[in-house]
Each structure stands twice: as C-alpha cells, then as structure tokens.
mmCIF file of C-alpha atoms and ligand atoms in Angstrom:
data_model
loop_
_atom_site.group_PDB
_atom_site.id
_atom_site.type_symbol
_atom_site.label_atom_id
_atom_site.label_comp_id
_atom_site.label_asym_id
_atom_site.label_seq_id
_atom_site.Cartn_x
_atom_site.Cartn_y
_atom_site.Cartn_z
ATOM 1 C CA UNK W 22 -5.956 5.469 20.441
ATOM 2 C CA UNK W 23 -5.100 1.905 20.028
ATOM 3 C CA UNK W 24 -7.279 0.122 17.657
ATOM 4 C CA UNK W 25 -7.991 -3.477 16.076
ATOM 5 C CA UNK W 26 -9.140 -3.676 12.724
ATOM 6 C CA UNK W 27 -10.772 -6.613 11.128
ATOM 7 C CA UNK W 28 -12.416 -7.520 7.962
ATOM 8 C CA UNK W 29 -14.527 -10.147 5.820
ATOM 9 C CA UNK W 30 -14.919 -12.554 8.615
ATOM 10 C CA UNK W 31 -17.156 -14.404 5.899
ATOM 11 C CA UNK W 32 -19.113 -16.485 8.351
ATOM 12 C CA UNK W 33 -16.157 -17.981 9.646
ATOM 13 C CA UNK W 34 -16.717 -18.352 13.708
ATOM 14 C CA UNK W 35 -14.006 -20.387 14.400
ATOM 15 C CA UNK W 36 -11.438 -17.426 12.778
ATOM 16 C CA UNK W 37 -13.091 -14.943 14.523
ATOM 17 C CA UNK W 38 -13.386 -16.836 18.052
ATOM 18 C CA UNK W 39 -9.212 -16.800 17.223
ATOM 19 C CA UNK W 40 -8.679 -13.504 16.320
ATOM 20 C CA UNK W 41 -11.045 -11.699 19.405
ATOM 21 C CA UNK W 42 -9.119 -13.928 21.735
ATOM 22 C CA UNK W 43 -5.594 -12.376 20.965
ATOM 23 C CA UNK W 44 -7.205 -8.638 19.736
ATOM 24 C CA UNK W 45 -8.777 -9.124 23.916
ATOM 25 C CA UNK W 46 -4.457 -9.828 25.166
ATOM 26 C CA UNK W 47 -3.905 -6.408 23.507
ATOM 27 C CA UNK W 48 -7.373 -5.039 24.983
ATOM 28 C CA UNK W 49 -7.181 -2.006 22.466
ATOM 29 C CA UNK W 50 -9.667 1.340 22.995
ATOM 30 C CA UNK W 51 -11.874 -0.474 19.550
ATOM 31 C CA UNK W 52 -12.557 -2.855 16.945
ATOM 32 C CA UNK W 53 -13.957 -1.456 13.486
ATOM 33 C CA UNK W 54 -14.711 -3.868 10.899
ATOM 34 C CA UNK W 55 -14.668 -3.146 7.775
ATOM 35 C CA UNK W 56 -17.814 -5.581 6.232
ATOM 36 C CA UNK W 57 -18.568 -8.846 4.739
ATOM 37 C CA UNK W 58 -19.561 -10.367 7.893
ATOM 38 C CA UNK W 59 -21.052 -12.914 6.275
ATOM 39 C CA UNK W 60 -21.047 -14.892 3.017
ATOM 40 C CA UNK W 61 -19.148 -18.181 1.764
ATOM 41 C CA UNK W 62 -18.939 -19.761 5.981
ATOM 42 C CA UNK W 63 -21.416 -21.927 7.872
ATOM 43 C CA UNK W 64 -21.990 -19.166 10.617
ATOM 44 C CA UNK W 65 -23.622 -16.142 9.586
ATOM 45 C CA UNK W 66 -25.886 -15.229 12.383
ATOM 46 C CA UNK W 67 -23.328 -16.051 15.157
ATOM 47 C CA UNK W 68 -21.029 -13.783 13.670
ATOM 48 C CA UNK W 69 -23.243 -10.917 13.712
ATOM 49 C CA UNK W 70 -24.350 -11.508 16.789
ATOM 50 C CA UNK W 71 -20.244 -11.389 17.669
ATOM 51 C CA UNK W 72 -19.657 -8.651 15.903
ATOM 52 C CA UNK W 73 -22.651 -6.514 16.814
ATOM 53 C CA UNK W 74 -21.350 -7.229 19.961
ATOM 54 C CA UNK W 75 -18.077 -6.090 19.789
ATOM 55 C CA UNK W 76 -17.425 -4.072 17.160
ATOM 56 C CA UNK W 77 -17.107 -0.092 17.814
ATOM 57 C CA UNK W 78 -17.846 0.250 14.308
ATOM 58 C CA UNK W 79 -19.051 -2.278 11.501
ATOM 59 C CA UNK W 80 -19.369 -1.715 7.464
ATOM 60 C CA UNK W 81 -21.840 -3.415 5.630
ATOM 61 C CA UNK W 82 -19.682 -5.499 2.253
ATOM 62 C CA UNK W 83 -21.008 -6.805 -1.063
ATOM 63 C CA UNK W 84 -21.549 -10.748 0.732
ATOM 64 C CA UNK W 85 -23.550 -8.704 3.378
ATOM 65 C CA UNK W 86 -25.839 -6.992 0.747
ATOM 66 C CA UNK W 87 -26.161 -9.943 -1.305
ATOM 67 C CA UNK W 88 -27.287 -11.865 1.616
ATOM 68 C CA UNK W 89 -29.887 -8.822 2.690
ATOM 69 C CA UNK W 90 -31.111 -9.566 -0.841
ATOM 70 C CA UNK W 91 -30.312 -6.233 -1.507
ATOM 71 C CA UNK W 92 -27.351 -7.031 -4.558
ATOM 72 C CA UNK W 93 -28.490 -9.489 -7.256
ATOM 73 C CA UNK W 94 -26.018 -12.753 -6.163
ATOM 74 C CA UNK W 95 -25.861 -12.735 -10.235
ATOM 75 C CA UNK W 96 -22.769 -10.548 -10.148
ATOM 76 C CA UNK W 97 -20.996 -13.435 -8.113
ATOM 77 C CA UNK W 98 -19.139 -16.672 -9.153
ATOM 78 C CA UNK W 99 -21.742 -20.135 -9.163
ATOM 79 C CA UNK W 100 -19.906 -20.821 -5.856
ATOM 80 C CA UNK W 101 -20.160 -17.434 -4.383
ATOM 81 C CA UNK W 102 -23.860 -17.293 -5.377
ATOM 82 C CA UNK W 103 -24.321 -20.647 -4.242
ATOM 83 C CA UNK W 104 -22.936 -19.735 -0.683
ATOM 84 C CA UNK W 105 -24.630 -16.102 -0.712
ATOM 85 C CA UNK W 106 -27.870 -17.975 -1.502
ATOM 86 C CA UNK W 107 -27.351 -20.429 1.546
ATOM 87 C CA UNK W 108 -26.863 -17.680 3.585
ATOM 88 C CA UNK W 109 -29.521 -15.774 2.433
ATOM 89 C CA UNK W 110 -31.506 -18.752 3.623
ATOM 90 C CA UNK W 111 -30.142 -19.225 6.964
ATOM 91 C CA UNK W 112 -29.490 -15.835 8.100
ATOM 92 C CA UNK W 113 -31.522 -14.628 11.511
ATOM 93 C CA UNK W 114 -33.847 -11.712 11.548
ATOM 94 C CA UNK W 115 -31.811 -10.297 14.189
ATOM 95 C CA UNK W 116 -28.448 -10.374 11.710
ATOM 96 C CA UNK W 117 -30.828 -9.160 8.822
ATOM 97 C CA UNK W 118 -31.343 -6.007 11.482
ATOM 98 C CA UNK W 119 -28.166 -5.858 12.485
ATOM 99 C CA UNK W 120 -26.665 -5.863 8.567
ATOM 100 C CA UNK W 121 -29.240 -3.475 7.310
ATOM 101 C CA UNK W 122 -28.567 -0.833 9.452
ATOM 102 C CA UNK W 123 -24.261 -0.448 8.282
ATOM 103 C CA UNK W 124 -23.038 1.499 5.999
ATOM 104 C CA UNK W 125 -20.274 0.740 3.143
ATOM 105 C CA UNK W 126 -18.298 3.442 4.357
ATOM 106 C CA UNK W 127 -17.745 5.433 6.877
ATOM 107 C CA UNK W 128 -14.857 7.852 8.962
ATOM 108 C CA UNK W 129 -13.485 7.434 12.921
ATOM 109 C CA UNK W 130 -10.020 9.231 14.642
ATOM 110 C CA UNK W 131 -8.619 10.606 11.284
ATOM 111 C CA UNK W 132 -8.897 7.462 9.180
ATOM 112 C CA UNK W 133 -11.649 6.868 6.316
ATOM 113 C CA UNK W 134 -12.954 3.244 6.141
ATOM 114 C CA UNK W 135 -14.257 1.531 2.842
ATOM 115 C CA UNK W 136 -15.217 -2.105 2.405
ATOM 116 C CA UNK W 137 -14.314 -1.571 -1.270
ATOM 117 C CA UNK W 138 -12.834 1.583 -1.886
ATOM 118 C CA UNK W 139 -12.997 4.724 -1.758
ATOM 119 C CA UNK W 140 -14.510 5.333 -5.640
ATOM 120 C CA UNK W 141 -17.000 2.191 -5.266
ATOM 121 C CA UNK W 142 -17.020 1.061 -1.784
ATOM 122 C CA UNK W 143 -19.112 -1.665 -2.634
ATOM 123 C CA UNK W 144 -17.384 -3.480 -5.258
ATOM 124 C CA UNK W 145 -13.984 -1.978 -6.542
ATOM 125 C CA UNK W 146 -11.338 -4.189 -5.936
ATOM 126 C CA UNK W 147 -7.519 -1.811 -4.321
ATOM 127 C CA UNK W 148 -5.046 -4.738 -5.868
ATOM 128 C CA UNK W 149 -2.385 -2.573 -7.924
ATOM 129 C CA UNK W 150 -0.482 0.427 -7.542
ATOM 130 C CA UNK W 151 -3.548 2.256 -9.645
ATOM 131 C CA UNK W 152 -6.404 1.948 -7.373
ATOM 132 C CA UNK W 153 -4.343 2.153 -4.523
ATOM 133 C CA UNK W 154 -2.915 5.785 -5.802
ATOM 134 C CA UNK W 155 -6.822 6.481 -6.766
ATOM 135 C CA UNK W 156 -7.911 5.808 -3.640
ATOM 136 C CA UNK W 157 -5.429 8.123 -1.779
ATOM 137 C CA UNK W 158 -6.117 10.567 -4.105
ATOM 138 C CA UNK W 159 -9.923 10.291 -3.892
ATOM 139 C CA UNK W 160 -9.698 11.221 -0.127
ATOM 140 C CA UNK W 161 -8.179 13.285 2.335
ATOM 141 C CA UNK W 162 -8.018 11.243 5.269
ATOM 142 C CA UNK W 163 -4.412 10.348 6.529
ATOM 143 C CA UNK W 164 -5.489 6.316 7.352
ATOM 144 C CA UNK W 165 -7.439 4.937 4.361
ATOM 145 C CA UNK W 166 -9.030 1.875 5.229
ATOM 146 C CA UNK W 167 -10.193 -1.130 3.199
ATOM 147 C CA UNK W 168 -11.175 -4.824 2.957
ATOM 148 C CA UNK W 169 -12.587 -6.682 0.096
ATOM 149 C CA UNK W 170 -9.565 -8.684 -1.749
ATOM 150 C CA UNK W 171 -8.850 -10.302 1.334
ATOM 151 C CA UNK W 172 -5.433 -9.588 0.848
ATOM 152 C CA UNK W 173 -3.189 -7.688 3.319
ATOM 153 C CA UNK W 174 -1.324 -4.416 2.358
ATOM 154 C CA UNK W 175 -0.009 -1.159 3.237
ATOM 155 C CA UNK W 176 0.513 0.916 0.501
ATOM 156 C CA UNK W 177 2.089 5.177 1.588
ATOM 157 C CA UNK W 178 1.955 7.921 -0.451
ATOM 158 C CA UNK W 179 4.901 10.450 -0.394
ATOM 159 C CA UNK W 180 4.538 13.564 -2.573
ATOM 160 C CA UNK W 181 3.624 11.775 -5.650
ATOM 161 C CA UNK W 182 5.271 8.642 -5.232
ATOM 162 C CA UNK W 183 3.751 5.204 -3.706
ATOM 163 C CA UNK W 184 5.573 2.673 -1.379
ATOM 164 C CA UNK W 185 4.919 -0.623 0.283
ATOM 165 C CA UNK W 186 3.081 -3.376 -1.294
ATOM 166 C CA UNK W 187 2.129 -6.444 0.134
ATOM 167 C CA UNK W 188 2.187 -7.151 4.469
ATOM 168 C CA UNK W 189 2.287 -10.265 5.382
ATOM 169 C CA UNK W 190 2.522 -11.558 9.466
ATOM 170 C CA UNK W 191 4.864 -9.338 11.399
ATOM 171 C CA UNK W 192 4.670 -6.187 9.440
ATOM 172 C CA UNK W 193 5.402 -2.813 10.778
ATOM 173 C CA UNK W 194 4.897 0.497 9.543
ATOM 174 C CA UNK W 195 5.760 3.967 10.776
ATOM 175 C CA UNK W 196 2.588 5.659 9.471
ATOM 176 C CA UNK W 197 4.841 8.557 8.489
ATOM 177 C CA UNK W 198 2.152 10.724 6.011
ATOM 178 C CA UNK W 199 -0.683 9.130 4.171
ATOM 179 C CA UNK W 200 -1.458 5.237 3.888
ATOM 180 C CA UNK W 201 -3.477 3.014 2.418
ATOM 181 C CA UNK W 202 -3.989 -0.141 4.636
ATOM 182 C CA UNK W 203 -5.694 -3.293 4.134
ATOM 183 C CA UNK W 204 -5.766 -5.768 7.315
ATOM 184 C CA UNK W 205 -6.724 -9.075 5.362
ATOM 185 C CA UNK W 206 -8.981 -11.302 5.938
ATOM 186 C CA UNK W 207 -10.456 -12.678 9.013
ATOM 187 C CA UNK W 208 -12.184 -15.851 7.491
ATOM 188 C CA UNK W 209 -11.030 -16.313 4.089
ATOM 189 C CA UNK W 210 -7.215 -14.889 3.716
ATOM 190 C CA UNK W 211 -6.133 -14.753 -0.141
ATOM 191 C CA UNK W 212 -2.610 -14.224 0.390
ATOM 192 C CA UNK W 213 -0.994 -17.490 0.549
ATOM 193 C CA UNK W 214 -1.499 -17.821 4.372
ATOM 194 C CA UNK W 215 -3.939 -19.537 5.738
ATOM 195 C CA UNK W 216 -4.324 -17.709 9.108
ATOM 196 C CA UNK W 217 -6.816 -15.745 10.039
ATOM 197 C CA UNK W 218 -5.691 -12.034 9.372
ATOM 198 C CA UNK W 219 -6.227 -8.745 11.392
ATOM 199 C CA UNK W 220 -4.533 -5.116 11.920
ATOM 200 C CA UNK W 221 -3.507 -3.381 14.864
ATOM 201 C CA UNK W 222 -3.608 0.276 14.308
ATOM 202 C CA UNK W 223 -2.087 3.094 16.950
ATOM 203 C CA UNK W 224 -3.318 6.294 15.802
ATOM 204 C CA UNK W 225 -1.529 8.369 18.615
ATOM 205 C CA UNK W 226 2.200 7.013 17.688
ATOM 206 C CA UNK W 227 1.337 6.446 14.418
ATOM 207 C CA UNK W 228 2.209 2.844 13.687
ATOM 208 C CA UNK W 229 0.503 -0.039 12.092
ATOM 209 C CA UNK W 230 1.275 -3.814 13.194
ATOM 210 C CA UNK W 231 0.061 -7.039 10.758
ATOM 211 C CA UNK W 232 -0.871 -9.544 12.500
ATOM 212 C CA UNK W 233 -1.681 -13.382 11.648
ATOM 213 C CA UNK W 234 -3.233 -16.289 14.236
ATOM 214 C CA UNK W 235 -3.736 -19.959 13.632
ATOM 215 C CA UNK W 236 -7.601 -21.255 14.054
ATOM 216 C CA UNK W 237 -8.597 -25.043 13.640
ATOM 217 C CA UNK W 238 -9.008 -24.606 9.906
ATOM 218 C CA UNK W 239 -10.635 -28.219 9.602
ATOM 219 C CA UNK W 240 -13.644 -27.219 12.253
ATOM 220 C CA UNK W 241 -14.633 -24.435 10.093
ATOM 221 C CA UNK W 242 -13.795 -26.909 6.675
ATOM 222 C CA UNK W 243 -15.950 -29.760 8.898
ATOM 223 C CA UNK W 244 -19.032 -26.994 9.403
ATOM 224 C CA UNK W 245 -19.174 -25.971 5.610
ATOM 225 C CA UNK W 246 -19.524 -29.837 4.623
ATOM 226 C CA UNK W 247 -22.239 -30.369 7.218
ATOM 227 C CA UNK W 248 -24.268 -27.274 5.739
ATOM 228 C CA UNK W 249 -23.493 -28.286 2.472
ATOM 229 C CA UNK W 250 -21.695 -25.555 1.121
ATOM 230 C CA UNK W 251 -19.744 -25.798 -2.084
ATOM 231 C CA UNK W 252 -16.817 -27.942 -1.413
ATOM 232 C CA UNK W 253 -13.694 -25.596 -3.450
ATOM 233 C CA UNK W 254 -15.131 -23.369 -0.962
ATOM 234 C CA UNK W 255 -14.309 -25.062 2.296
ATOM 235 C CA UNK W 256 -10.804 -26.503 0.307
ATOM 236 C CA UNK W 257 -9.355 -23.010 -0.230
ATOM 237 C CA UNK W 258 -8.972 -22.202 3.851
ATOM 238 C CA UNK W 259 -6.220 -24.672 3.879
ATOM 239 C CA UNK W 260 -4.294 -22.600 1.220
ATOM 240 C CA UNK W 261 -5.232 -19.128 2.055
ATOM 241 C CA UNK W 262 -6.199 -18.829 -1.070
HETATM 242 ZN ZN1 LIG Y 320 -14.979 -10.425 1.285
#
C-alpha cells in the first residue's frame, strides 16, 4: 500500500493546495493526516472541507481542540491563543462537525498514528532521542506515526539502540524493523525550510520518502494580514521556523 502522510496543515490552504497537487502525480492508495487542521492560518474551514474530503483518515490535534473550545487556549503562547481564538471565531459548523468527530489517535496497515505521541497524544512533544525511544517502546506497531513539532524525522529502533535523527527533503529510509516517523509540517514547517512538508510511506516494500514542495508563501503571509492575525505569525513561514 502506497500512502501519503500529512500533518498540521494549520489553516494554511495555499500549502495544502501545493502539497495535494504533487501527493495526486504519485496518486497513492491514501492520505492520513495526522491533526491540527487548523489553528495559527487564515483558512480553517476550507481546509476541513479539503481534508474531509480527501483524507482516508484524519486525527484531531491540540489547535483542533482548542478551536472546538474543547482545550482551554490558556495552555498556548499570547500568539497561539490569539490565532486559536480567531479561529475559534471563524470556524464553520460544518468544520466544527467534521473536527469533533476525530480522534487523537488512531491505527491503519500496521502503523499506529498519534498527533502527539504515543504517551499523550494530545500534547507531548517526540523532539529527543527520549521520547522518541518512549514512544517506540510504548507501542507495538512497526510504523509509529506523529505530528505536532512540525519538525520532520525518522528515528529506528534496533535491539536497544536508536538511529536516524532529523529528515530533511529527499530522505530515504529502508523501513528495516521499527520506526518512528514524523512527516513535518504541511503549513507551518519548524525545521529551517520553509516548504510545505509531507511523507510518502510504502508499507508493502517498506520504504519511507521525505518530501518538500514550494507554495506562494506571501499569499498565505498576504491572507493572515487581511484577517488580522498576529503578525510574528505570518513572518515565521518565510523561515520555516
Ligand atoms: Zn501543530
């Protein structure tokens, strides 16, 4: 089974339009998506109406609760609760449906999927070599899953011993015994690069692929200002940071 993953598209249409177009050139079996749909961008509804469109399966993430109302936007930064408030606000009754029917985690063809991870799926952050060798440990699935610190990696367990690290554009990995993988970030990469992240996973030959693809940053940067979102907010897609 050939599969696209993405993750925290964060209200970010013009990354998404990006990454669907070349995840449709590879026209794999599904798409999961691992949460935060929303939060931080200037297009929450259309992106769940994209992504309830064309995503096999969909998480719910901690920017998709907040917005719900369901998480106190307290626990965020003042921009982050700023944004999650805006969205909050602007958010369709047919997203709010859409939202409050995922999950935080959840299991498909021999991989288990977190927003988070697999000890908090909501909020735990899988940044160093000790969450990642928690979070194998914690399951049993080959493929474990997440999103959440926008930040791409592929991290394998042998016996007791941990490899990998970081995977930026162009990565490749024999998915030779357990891994933990991390696409990045649709809408708001964190790793230094500024495109708009996803993951292309074959689960028959056992190989995972990194992928990166350039959006019109300053269209999504040019959105955020008209809605009035916090300004560092719309700055940081130019760095990827
Ligand atoms: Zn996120």
């Amino acid at each position: 089974m050939r599969v696209a993953v993405i993750s925290d598209i964060h209200a970010n249409e013009h990354a998404l339009a990006a990454v669907l177009e070349e995840i449709d050139a590879l026209a794999p079996d599904a798409i999961w998506c691992l949460g935060d749909v929303v939060g931080y961008g200037p297009a929450p509804s259309r992106c769940c109406e994209v992504v309830s469109e064309r995503a096999d399966l969909c998480l719910i993430g901690n920017h998709d609760l907040v917005a719900l109302g369901s998480l106190d936007a307290a626990d965020f930064n003042e921009e982050a609760a700023e944004a999650a408030l805006w969205t909050r606000a602007h958010l369709d009754e047919r997203s709010r449906a859409f939202l409050s029917a995922l999950q935080p985690s959840g299991k498909a063809d021999g991989a288990a999927l977190f927003h988070a991870s697999p000890r908090d799926p909501v909020w735990e952050y899988v940044l160093s070599a000790e969450t990642a060798y928690f979070s194998l440990l914690a399951t049993e699935a080959p493929l474990v899953l997440v999103g959440h610190s926008h930040v791409a990696l592929a991290i394998g367990l042998d016996g007791d011993e941990l490899h990998g690290g970081l995977a930026p554009a162009g990565t490749e990995r024999a998915l030779d015994g357990r891994w933990l993988l991390n696409p990045g970030s649709v809408g708001q990469p964190r790793d230094g690069d500024a495109r708009a992240a996803w993951l292309e996973l074959d689960t028959d030959d056992r190989v995972a692929r990194f992928h990166r693809v350039a959006y019109p940053i300053e269209r999504t940067q040019g959105d955020m200002r008209a809605a009035g979102l916090p300004e560092p907010l719309a700055a940081r897609l130019a760095q990827g940071i």
